[in-house]
Short mmCIF file of C-alpha atoms in Angstrom, two decimals:
data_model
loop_
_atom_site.label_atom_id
_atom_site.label_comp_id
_atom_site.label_asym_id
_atom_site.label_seq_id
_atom_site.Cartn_x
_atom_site.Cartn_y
_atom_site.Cartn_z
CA UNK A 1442 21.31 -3.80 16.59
CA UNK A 1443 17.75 -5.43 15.54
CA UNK A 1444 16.56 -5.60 19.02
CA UNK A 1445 16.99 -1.84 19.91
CA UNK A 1446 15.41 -0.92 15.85
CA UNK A 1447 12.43 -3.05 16.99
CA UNK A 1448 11.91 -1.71 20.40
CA UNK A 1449 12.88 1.87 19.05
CA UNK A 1450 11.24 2.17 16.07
CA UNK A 1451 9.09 -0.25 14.59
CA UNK A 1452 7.00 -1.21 18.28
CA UNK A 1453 6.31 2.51 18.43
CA UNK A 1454 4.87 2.44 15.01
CA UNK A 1455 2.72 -0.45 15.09
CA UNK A 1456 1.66 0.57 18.90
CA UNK A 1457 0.56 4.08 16.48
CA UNK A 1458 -1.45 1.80 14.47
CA UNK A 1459 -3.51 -0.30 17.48
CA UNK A 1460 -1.03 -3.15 17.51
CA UNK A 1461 0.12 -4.78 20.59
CA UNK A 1462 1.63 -7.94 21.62
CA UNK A 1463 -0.76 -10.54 22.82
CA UNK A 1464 -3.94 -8.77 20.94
CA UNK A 1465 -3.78 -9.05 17.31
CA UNK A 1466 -0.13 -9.44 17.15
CA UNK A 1467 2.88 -12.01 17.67
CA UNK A 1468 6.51 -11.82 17.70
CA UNK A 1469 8.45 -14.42 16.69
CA UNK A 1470 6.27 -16.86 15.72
CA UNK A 1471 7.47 -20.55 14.25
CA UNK A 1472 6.49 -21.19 10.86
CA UNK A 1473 7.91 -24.55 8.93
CA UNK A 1474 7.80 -25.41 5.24
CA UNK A 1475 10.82 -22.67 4.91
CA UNK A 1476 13.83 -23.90 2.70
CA UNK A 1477 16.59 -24.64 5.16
CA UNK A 1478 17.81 -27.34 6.51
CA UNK A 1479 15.07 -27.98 9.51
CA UNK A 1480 12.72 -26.36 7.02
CA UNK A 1481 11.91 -23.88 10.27
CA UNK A 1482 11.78 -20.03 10.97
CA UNK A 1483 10.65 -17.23 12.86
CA UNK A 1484 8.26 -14.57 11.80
CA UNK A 1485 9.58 -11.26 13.66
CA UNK A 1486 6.06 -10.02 13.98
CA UNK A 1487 2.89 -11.54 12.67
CA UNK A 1488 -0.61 -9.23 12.24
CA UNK A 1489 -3.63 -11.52 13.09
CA UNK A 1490 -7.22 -10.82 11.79
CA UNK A 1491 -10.18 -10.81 14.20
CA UNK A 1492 -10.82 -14.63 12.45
CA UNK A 1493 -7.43 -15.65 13.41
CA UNK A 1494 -5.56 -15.77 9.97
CA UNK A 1495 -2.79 -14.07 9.29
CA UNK A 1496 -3.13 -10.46 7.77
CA UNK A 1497 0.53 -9.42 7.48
CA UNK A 1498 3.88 -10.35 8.18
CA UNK A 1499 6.75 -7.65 9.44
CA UNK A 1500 10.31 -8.40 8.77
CA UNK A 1501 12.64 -5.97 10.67
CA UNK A 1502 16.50 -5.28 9.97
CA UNK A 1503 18.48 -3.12 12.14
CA UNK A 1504 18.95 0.34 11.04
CA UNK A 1505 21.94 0.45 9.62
CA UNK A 1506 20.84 -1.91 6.61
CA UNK A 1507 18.55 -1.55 3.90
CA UNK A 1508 15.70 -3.13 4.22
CA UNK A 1509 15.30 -4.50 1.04
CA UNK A 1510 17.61 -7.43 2.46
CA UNK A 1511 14.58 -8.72 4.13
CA UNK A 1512 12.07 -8.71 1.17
CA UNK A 1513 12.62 -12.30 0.21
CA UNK A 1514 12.66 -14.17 3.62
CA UNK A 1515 10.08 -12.21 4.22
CA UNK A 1516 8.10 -13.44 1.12
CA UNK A 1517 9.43 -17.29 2.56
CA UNK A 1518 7.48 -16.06 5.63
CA UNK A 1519 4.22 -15.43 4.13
CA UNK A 1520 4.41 -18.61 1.76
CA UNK A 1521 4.70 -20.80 4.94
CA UNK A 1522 2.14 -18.93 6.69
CA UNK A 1523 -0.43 -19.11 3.49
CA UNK A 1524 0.04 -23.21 3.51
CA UNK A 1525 0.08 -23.47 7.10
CA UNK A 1526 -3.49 -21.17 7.46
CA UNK A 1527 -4.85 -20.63 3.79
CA UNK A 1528 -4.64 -16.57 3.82
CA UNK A 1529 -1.47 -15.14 2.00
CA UNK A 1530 -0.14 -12.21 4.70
CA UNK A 1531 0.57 -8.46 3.23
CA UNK A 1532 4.19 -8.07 3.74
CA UNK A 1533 5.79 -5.62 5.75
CA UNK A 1534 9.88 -5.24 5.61
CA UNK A 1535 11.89 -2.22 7.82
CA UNK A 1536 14.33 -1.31 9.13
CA UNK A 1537 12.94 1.34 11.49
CA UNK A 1538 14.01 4.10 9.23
CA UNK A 1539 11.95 2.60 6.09
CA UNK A 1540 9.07 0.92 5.61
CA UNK A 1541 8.10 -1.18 2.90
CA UNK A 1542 4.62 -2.76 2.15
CA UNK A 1543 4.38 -5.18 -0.47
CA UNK A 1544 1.20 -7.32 -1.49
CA UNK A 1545 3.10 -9.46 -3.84
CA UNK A 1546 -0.08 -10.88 -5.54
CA UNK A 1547 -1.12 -7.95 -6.99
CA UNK A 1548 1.16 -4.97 -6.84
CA UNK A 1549 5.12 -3.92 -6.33
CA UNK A 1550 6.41 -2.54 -3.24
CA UNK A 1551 5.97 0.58 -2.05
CA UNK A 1552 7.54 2.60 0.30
CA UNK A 1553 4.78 3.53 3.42
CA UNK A 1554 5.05 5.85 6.95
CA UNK A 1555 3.75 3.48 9.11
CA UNK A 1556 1.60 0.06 9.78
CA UNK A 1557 -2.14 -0.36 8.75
CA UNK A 1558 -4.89 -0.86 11.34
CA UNK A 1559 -6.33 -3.99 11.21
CA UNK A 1560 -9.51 -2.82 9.85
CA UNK A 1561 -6.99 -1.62 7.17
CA UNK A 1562 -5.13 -4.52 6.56
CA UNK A 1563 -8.38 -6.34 6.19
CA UNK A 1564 -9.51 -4.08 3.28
CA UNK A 1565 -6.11 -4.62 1.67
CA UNK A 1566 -7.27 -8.66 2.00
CA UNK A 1567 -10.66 -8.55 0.47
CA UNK A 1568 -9.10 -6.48 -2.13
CA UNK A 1569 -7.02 -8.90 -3.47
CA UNK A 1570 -9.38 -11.82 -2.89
CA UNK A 1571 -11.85 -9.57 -5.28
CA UNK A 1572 -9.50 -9.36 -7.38
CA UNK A 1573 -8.88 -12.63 -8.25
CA UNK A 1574 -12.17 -13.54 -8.14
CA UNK A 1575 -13.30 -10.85 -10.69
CA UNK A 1576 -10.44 -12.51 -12.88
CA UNK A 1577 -11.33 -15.57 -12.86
CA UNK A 1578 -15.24 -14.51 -13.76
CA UNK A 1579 -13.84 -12.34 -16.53
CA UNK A 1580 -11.89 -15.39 -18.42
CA UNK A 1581 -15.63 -17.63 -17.44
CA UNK A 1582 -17.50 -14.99 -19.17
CA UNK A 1583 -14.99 -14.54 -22.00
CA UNK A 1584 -15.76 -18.79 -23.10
CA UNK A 1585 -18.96 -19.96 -24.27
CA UNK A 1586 -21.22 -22.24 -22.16
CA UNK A 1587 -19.96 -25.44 -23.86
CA UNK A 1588 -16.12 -23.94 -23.32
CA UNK A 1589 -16.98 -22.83 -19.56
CA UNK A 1590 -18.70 -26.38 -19.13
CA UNK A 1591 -15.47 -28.19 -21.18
CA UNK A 1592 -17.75 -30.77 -22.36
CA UNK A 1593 -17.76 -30.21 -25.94
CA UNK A 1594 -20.60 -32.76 -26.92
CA UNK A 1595 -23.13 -31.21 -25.02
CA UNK A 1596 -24.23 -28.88 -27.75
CA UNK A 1597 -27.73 -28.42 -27.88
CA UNK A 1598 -30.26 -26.24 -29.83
CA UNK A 1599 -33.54 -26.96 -27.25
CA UNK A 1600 -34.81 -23.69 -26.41
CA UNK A 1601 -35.11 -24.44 -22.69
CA UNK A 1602 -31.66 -25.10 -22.62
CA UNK A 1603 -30.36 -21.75 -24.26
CA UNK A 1604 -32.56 -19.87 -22.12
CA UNK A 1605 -31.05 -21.84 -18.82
CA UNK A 1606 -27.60 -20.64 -20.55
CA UNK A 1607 -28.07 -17.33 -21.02
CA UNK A 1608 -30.30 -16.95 -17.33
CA UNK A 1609 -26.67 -18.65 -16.17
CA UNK A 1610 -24.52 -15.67 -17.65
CA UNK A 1611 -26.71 -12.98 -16.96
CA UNK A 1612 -26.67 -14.37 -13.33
CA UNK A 1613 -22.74 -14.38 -13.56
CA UNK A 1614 -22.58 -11.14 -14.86
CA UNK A 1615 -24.67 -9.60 -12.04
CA UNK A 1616 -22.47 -11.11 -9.98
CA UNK A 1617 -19.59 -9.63 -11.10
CA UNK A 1618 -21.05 -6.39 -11.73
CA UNK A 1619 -21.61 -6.44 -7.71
CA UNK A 1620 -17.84 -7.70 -6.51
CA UNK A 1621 -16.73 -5.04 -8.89
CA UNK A 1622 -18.37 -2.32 -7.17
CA UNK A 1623 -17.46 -4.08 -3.67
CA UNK A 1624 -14.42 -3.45 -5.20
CA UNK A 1625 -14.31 0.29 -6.00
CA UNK A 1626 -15.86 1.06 -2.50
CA UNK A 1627 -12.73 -0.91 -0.66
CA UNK A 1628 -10.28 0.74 -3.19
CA UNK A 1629 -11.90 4.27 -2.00
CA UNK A 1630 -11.75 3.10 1.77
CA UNK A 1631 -8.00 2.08 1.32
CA UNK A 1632 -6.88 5.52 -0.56
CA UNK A 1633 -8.49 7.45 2.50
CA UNK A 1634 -6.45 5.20 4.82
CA UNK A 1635 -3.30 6.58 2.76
CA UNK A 1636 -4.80 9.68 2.89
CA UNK A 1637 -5.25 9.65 6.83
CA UNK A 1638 -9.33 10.25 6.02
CA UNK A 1639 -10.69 6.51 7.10
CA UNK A 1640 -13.09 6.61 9.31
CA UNK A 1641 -14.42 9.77 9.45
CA UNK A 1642 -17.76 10.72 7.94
CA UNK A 1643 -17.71 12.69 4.57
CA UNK A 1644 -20.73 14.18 5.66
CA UNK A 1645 -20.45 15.65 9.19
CA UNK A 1646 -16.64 15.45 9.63
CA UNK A 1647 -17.10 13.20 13.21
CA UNK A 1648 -15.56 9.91 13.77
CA UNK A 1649 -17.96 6.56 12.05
CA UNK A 1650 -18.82 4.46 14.80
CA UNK A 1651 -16.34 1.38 15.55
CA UNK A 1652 -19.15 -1.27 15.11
CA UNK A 1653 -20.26 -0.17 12.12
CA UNK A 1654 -16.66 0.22 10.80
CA UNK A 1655 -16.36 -3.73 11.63
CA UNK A 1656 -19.36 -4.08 9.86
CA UNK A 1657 -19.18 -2.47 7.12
CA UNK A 1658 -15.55 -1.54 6.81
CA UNK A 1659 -15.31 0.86 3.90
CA UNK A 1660 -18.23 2.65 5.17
CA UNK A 1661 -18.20 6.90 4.72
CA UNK A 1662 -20.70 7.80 6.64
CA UNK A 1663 -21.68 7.43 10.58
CA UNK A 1664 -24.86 6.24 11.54
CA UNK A 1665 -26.83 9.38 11.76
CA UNK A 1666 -25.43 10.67 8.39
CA UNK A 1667 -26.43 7.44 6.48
CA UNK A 1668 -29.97 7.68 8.14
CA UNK A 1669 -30.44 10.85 6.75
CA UNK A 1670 -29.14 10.05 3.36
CA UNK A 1671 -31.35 7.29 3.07
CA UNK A 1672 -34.55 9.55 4.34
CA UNK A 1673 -33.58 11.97 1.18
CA UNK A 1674 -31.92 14.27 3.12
CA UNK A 1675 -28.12 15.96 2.14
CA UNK A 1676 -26.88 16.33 5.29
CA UNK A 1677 -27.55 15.16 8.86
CA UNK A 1678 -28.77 18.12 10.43
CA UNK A 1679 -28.71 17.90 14.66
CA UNK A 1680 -31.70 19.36 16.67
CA UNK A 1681 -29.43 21.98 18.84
CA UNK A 1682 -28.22 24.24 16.02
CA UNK A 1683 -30.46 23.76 12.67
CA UNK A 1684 -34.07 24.27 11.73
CA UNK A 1685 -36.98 24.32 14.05
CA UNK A 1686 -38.63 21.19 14.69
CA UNK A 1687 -41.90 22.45 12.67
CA UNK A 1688 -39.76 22.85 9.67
CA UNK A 1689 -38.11 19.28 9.99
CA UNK A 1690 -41.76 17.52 10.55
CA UNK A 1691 -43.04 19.44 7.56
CA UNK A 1692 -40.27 18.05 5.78
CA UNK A 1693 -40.84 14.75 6.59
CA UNK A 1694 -44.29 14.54 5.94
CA UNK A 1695 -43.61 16.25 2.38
CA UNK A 1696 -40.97 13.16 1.48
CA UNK A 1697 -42.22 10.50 -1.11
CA UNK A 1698 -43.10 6.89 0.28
CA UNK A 1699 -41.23 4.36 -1.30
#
């Protein structure tokens, strides 16, 4: 039945992924707005972010059904969630066997091995939030200043004013030039999540530190690794096994200053 395909299967794999009851995650947890009669339900699981919105909602069917059954309460679930907190959830549907994850604003679903980490699932988040942001600059930057303002009278040839226009668009498009490259680096972070590669320095191969994961969550390099990048320097190179210290001073004397 559900209950042993949710103690069997799909507690183990969100257990894999750093997700226990009581920190970060619910289990059946009341939502209203939901179109029955009481206009009530029950979110099987529900993913929590470190600010306490919701990052993803998990629907689970027993085994013996296809999960695709779930996909559209589970959808129900995330709209009463989004007007309840004002954060759409990821959606999650299985039944133990499957795994579907389906961010409807944005993409189809797709069939996945497992749960994201709640770094992860926070990536996914600002993703989408980019994304629509980015879209909404695009059709801004797409009008005219009079258009973008929507008061069509306020036409005017002063000089001052075109400059204060065109200062306003260049500032918009340096804007967007930045959220779009936020937006490449979180795409690259996610891929190496499906790819079993997040969080582990491109550089040295060893694990990025936790609190600068938090921080900076599609960082690709630990600590030490970024240091050394930013000193000029390819690779971090440790004291026990690389050049002499001599060398490395000589070196670092011999870099520019910025």
């Amino acid at each position: 039945d559900e209950a042993d395909t949710r103690r069997l299967f799909i507690d183990v794999l969100l257990r894999e992924a750093g997700w226990e009851e009581g920190a970060g995650m619910s289990l059946e947890v009341p939502v209203t707005g939901m179109p029955n009669g009481p206009g009530e339900g029950f979110v099987d699981y529900v993913l929590w972010g470190a600010d306490g919105k919701p990052l993803a909602v998990v629907e689970a069917k027993r085994s013996l059904k296809d999960p695709e059954i779930g996909r559209q309460q589970a959808r129900l679930y995330a709209d009463c969630l989004q007007a309840m907190t004002g954060q759409r959830p990821l959606i999650y549907y299985s039944n133990g066997h499957k795994t579907w994850l389906w961010d409807d604003r944005r993409a189809p679903p797709r069939e996945v091995q497992g749960f994201y980490t709640r770094e992860a699932l926070e990536l996914a988040v600002q993703r989408r939030e980019l994304q629509a942001d980015l879209r909404v600059a695009g059709d801004n930057l797409k009008r005219s200043p009079i258009e973008a303002s929507g008061d069509i009278s306020a036409h005017s040839t002063h000089m001052a004013d075109q400059g204060t226009d065109n200062f306003d668009r260049e500032l918009a498009l340096n804007l967007v030039s930045g959220r779009q490259e936020s937006l490449y680096e979180i795409e690259a972070a996610i891929r190496r999540v499906d790819e079993g590669t997040y969080g582990v320095c491109d550089t040295c191969g060893n694990g990025i530190e936790r609190p600068r994961l938090k921080a900076l969550p599609f960082a690709k390099k630990c600590v030490a690794c970024q240091n050394a990048a930013e000193r000029g320097r390819t690779k971090y190179r440790p004291f026990g096994g690389g050049l002499p210290l001599q060398q490395l001073a000589a070196e670092d004397s011999a870099e520019p200053v910025e």
